[in-house]
Short mmCIF file of C-alpha atoms in Angstrom, two decimals:
data_model
loop_
_atom_site.label_atom_id
_atom_site.label_comp_id
_atom_site.label_asym_id
_atom_site.label_seq_id
_atom_site.Cartn_x
_atom_site.Cartn_y
_atom_site.Cartn_z
CA MET A 859 70.09 97.10 91.43
CA TYR A 860 73.84 97.24 90.74
CA LYS A 861 74.47 93.66 91.89
CA PHE A 862 71.72 92.13 89.79
CA LEU A 863 71.76 94.23 86.61
CA PHE A 864 74.39 96.94 86.11
CA LYS A 865 77.32 94.82 87.32
CA ARG A 866 76.69 92.24 84.59
CA PHE A 867 76.27 94.94 81.96
CA ILE A 868 79.55 96.60 82.95
CA ASP A 869 81.31 93.21 83.03
CA LEU A 870 80.16 92.38 79.52
CA ILE A 871 81.04 95.75 77.97
CA VAL A 872 84.46 96.00 79.62
CA ALA A 873 85.35 92.38 78.78
CA ILE A 874 84.48 92.77 75.10
CA ILE A 875 86.35 96.08 74.81
CA GLY A 876 89.29 94.64 76.75
CA LEU A 877 89.59 91.63 74.45
CA ALA A 878 89.43 93.86 71.39
CA LEU A 879 92.07 96.33 72.64
CA LEU A 880 94.42 93.61 73.90
CA SER A 881 94.05 91.31 70.89
CA PRO A 882 97.42 92.31 69.31
CA VAL A 883 99.24 91.56 72.58
CA LEU A 884 97.30 88.33 73.07
CA ILE A 885 98.21 87.12 69.57
CA VAL A 886 101.92 87.69 70.28
CA ILE A 887 101.69 85.83 73.62
CA ILE A 888 99.81 82.95 71.99
CA VAL A 889 102.51 82.54 69.32
CA ILE A 890 105.36 82.64 71.87
CA LEU A 891 103.63 80.22 74.24
CA PHE A 892 102.83 77.88 71.36
CA PHE A 893 106.53 77.38 70.67
CA SER A 894 107.76 77.45 74.29
CA ASN A 895 105.08 75.04 75.59
CA SER A 896 105.10 72.52 72.76
CA GLY A 897 101.85 73.81 71.29
CA LYS A 898 100.02 74.12 74.63
CA VAL A 899 98.91 77.73 74.99
CA PHE A 900 96.02 77.65 77.45
CA PHE A 901 95.53 76.25 80.92
CA VAL A 902 91.93 75.11 81.44
CA GLN A 903 90.73 73.82 84.80
CA ARG A 904 87.42 73.11 86.52
CA ARG A 905 86.75 75.56 89.36
CA PRO A 906 83.75 76.29 91.62
CA GLY A 907 81.88 79.48 90.81
CA LEU A 908 78.65 81.11 91.99
CA HIS A 909 76.96 78.88 94.60
CA GLY A 910 79.73 76.34 94.05
CA LYS A 911 78.63 75.53 90.48
CA ILE A 912 81.55 74.12 88.53
CA PHE A 913 82.83 75.90 85.43
CA ARG A 914 86.02 75.85 83.35
CA ILE A 915 88.45 78.69 83.93
CA ILE A 916 90.88 79.62 81.14
CA LYS A 917 94.33 81.16 81.59
CA PHE A 918 97.55 81.31 79.63
CA LYS A 919 99.73 78.29 80.39
CA THR A 920 102.83 79.52 82.21
CA MET A 921 104.36 76.16 83.20
CA ASN A 922 105.50 73.21 81.12
CA ASP A 923 104.58 69.57 81.86
CA LYS A 924 108.03 68.21 82.68
CA ARG A 925 108.06 65.20 85.00
CA GLY A 926 110.67 63.61 87.21
CA PRO A 927 111.97 60.01 87.05
CA ASP A 928 108.97 58.92 89.18
CA GLY A 929 106.54 60.21 86.55
CA GLN A 930 105.26 63.00 88.80
CA LEU A 931 105.19 66.63 87.70
CA LEU A 932 108.23 68.60 88.81
CA PRO A 933 107.72 71.40 91.39
CA ASP A 934 106.05 74.54 90.03
CA ALA A 935 109.27 76.57 90.33
CA GLU A 936 111.06 74.14 88.02
CA ARG A 937 108.26 74.09 85.44
CA LEU A 938 107.73 77.85 85.21
CA THR A 939 109.09 78.92 81.82
CA PRO A 940 110.89 82.25 81.22
CA ILE A 941 108.00 83.59 79.13
CA GLY A 942 105.60 82.14 81.70
CA ARG A 943 107.38 84.04 84.45
CA PHE A 944 106.99 87.29 82.50
CA VAL A 945 103.34 86.63 81.66
CA ARG A 946 102.59 85.83 85.29
CA LYS A 947 104.53 88.81 86.63
CA THR A 948 102.55 91.17 84.41
CA SER A 949 99.29 89.30 85.18
CA LEU A 950 98.73 88.76 81.45
CA ASP A 951 98.06 85.10 82.22
CA GLU A 952 94.71 86.21 83.66
CA VAL A 953 93.51 88.06 80.53
CA PRO A 954 91.88 85.01 78.84
CA GLN A 955 89.45 84.99 81.77
CA LEU A 956 87.74 87.88 80.03
CA LEU A 957 86.18 85.07 77.98
CA ASN A 958 84.78 83.65 81.22
CA VAL A 959 83.36 87.09 81.99
CA VAL A 960 81.69 87.27 78.57
CA ARG A 961 80.18 83.82 79.16
CA GLY A 962 78.87 84.94 82.55
CA THR A 963 80.74 82.38 84.68
CA MET A 964 82.98 85.08 86.14
CA SER A 965 82.88 88.78 86.92
CA LEU A 966 85.60 91.41 86.62
CA VAL A 967 85.58 91.75 90.40
CA GLY A 968 84.90 89.03 92.97
CA PRO A 969 86.65 86.37 95.06
CA ARG A 970 89.17 84.39 93.02
CA PRO A 971 87.92 80.94 91.93
CA LEU A 972 89.97 78.36 93.83
CA LEU A 973 90.36 74.59 93.55
CA ILE A 974 87.40 72.21 93.79
CA GLU A 975 89.28 70.20 96.42
CA TYR A 976 89.04 73.17 98.81
CA LEU A 977 85.23 73.13 98.94
CA PRO A 978 84.87 70.69 101.87
CA LEU A 979 87.64 72.48 103.78
CA TYR A 980 85.88 75.83 104.16
CA SER A 981 84.11 76.89 107.31
CA ALA A 982 80.48 78.02 106.92
CA GLU A 983 81.63 81.64 106.95
CA GLN A 984 84.37 81.05 104.38
CA SER A 985 81.90 79.27 102.09
CA ARG A 986 80.03 82.57 101.74
CA ARG A 987 82.70 83.60 99.23
CA HIS A 988 80.62 81.59 96.73
CA ASP A 989 77.56 83.82 97.26
CA VAL A 990 78.82 86.01 94.40
CA LYS A 991 80.47 85.25 91.07
CA PRO A 992 84.23 84.73 91.21
CA GLY A 993 86.33 87.52 89.73
CA ILE A 994 89.49 88.16 87.77
CA THR A 995 90.51 90.46 90.60
CA GLY A 996 89.11 91.02 94.06
CA TRP A 997 89.44 92.65 97.46
CA ALA A 998 91.91 89.99 98.61
CA GLN A 999 94.03 90.48 95.47
CA VAL A 1000 94.50 94.20 96.08
CA ASN A 1001 95.22 93.59 99.75
CA GLY A 1002 98.12 91.19 99.41
CA ARG A 1003 97.12 88.60 96.77
CA ASN A 1004 99.39 85.56 97.32
CA ALA A 1005 101.54 87.26 99.95
CA ILE A 1006 98.89 86.98 102.71
CA THR A 1007 97.53 83.99 104.64
CA TRP A 1008 94.52 81.96 103.56
CA GLU A 1009 92.57 83.20 106.58
CA GLN A 1010 93.19 86.79 105.54
CA LYS A 1011 92.18 86.05 101.95
CA PHE A 1012 88.89 84.49 103.02
CA ASN A 1013 88.16 87.36 105.39
CA TYR A 1014 88.64 89.81 102.52
CA ASP A 1015 86.48 87.64 100.23
CA VAL A 1016 83.59 87.59 102.69
CA TRP A 1017 83.97 91.32 103.29
CA TYR A 1018 83.49 91.85 99.56
CA VAL A 1019 80.36 89.70 99.52
CA ASP A 1020 78.85 92.00 102.14
CA HIS A 1021 80.05 95.28 100.64
CA GLN A 1022 80.05 94.89 96.87
CA SER A 1023 78.93 98.05 95.08
CA PHE A 1024 79.88 100.12 92.05
CA SER A 1025 82.23 102.32 94.08
CA VAL A 1026 83.94 99.33 95.71
CA ASP A 1027 84.39 97.61 92.34
CA MET A 1028 85.88 100.75 90.77
CA LYS A 1029 88.24 101.10 93.72
CA ILE A 1030 89.37 97.48 93.36
CA ILE A 1031 89.93 97.84 89.61
CA GLY A 1032 91.95 101.01 90.15
CA MET A 1033 94.07 99.36 92.87
CA THR A 1034 94.53 96.29 90.66
CA ILE A 1035 96.01 98.37 87.84
CA PHE A 1036 98.36 100.10 90.29
CA LYS A 1037 99.52 96.85 91.92
CA THR A 1038 99.90 95.08 88.57
CA VAL A 1039 102.29 97.79 87.42
CA LYS A 1040 104.25 97.37 90.67
CA SER A 1041 104.01 93.52 90.50
CA GLU A 1042 103.05 93.32 94.16
CA GLY A 1043 101.91 90.17 95.98
CA ILE A 1044 102.33 87.78 93.04
CA SER A 1045 103.97 85.04 95.06
CA GLN A 1046 104.09 83.85 98.64
CA LYS A 1047 107.46 83.56 100.32
CA GLY A 1048 109.04 80.23 99.38
CA HIS A 1049 106.45 79.51 96.64
CA VAL A 1050 105.97 80.44 92.99
CA THR A 1051 102.42 81.54 93.75
CA SER A 1052 100.79 80.37 96.99
CA HIS A 1053 100.91 77.20 99.07
CA LYS A 1054 97.87 74.94 99.08
CA PHE A 1055 94.99 75.50 101.48
CA GLU A 1056 94.86 72.54 103.86
CA GLY A 1057 91.85 73.50 105.91
CA ASN A 1058 91.35 75.46 109.07
CA LYS A 1059 93.78 74.62 111.82
CA ILE A 1060 92.32 74.03 115.26
#
């Protein structure tokens, strides 16, 4: 009952209240990002959601679009702006995804929506992460986030698919608040966030 009815109801109520309460902070961030990113405030990208259906995720834009002499984008570490670093460290860049939750393409809790290019790289077991809606936070995020390996992340994602419940979701939300305050697991060693998934090594 929780998975198919109450979870969506809780998602909707919390997302609407969250957007309302955070609106003053969001307005300030939007103004600052507007000037620091040449008018580009939001990062919108197509991601696979429930059952692999593609949707558009929205986040605050934390990197500029500077390119090198070859016309290619500079490395992430060189494009991350000072305000972007702060917004990412405090996880405020994820707040616009509450709009995705309101629209029903995401949930508060679930496996993080990754890149479309990863879809053919998953094993059958790893693909099960798409059996539930993607979330703003999830079991993998509170157990290491970007500081753990891809294999560990996917194991946590599949565990959540098999164990999602009201109590598990509340535990994850509580742990998320705690870890956000401590800024744990935001980046992987040697990377601004996490290195790309290149498939399962044999």
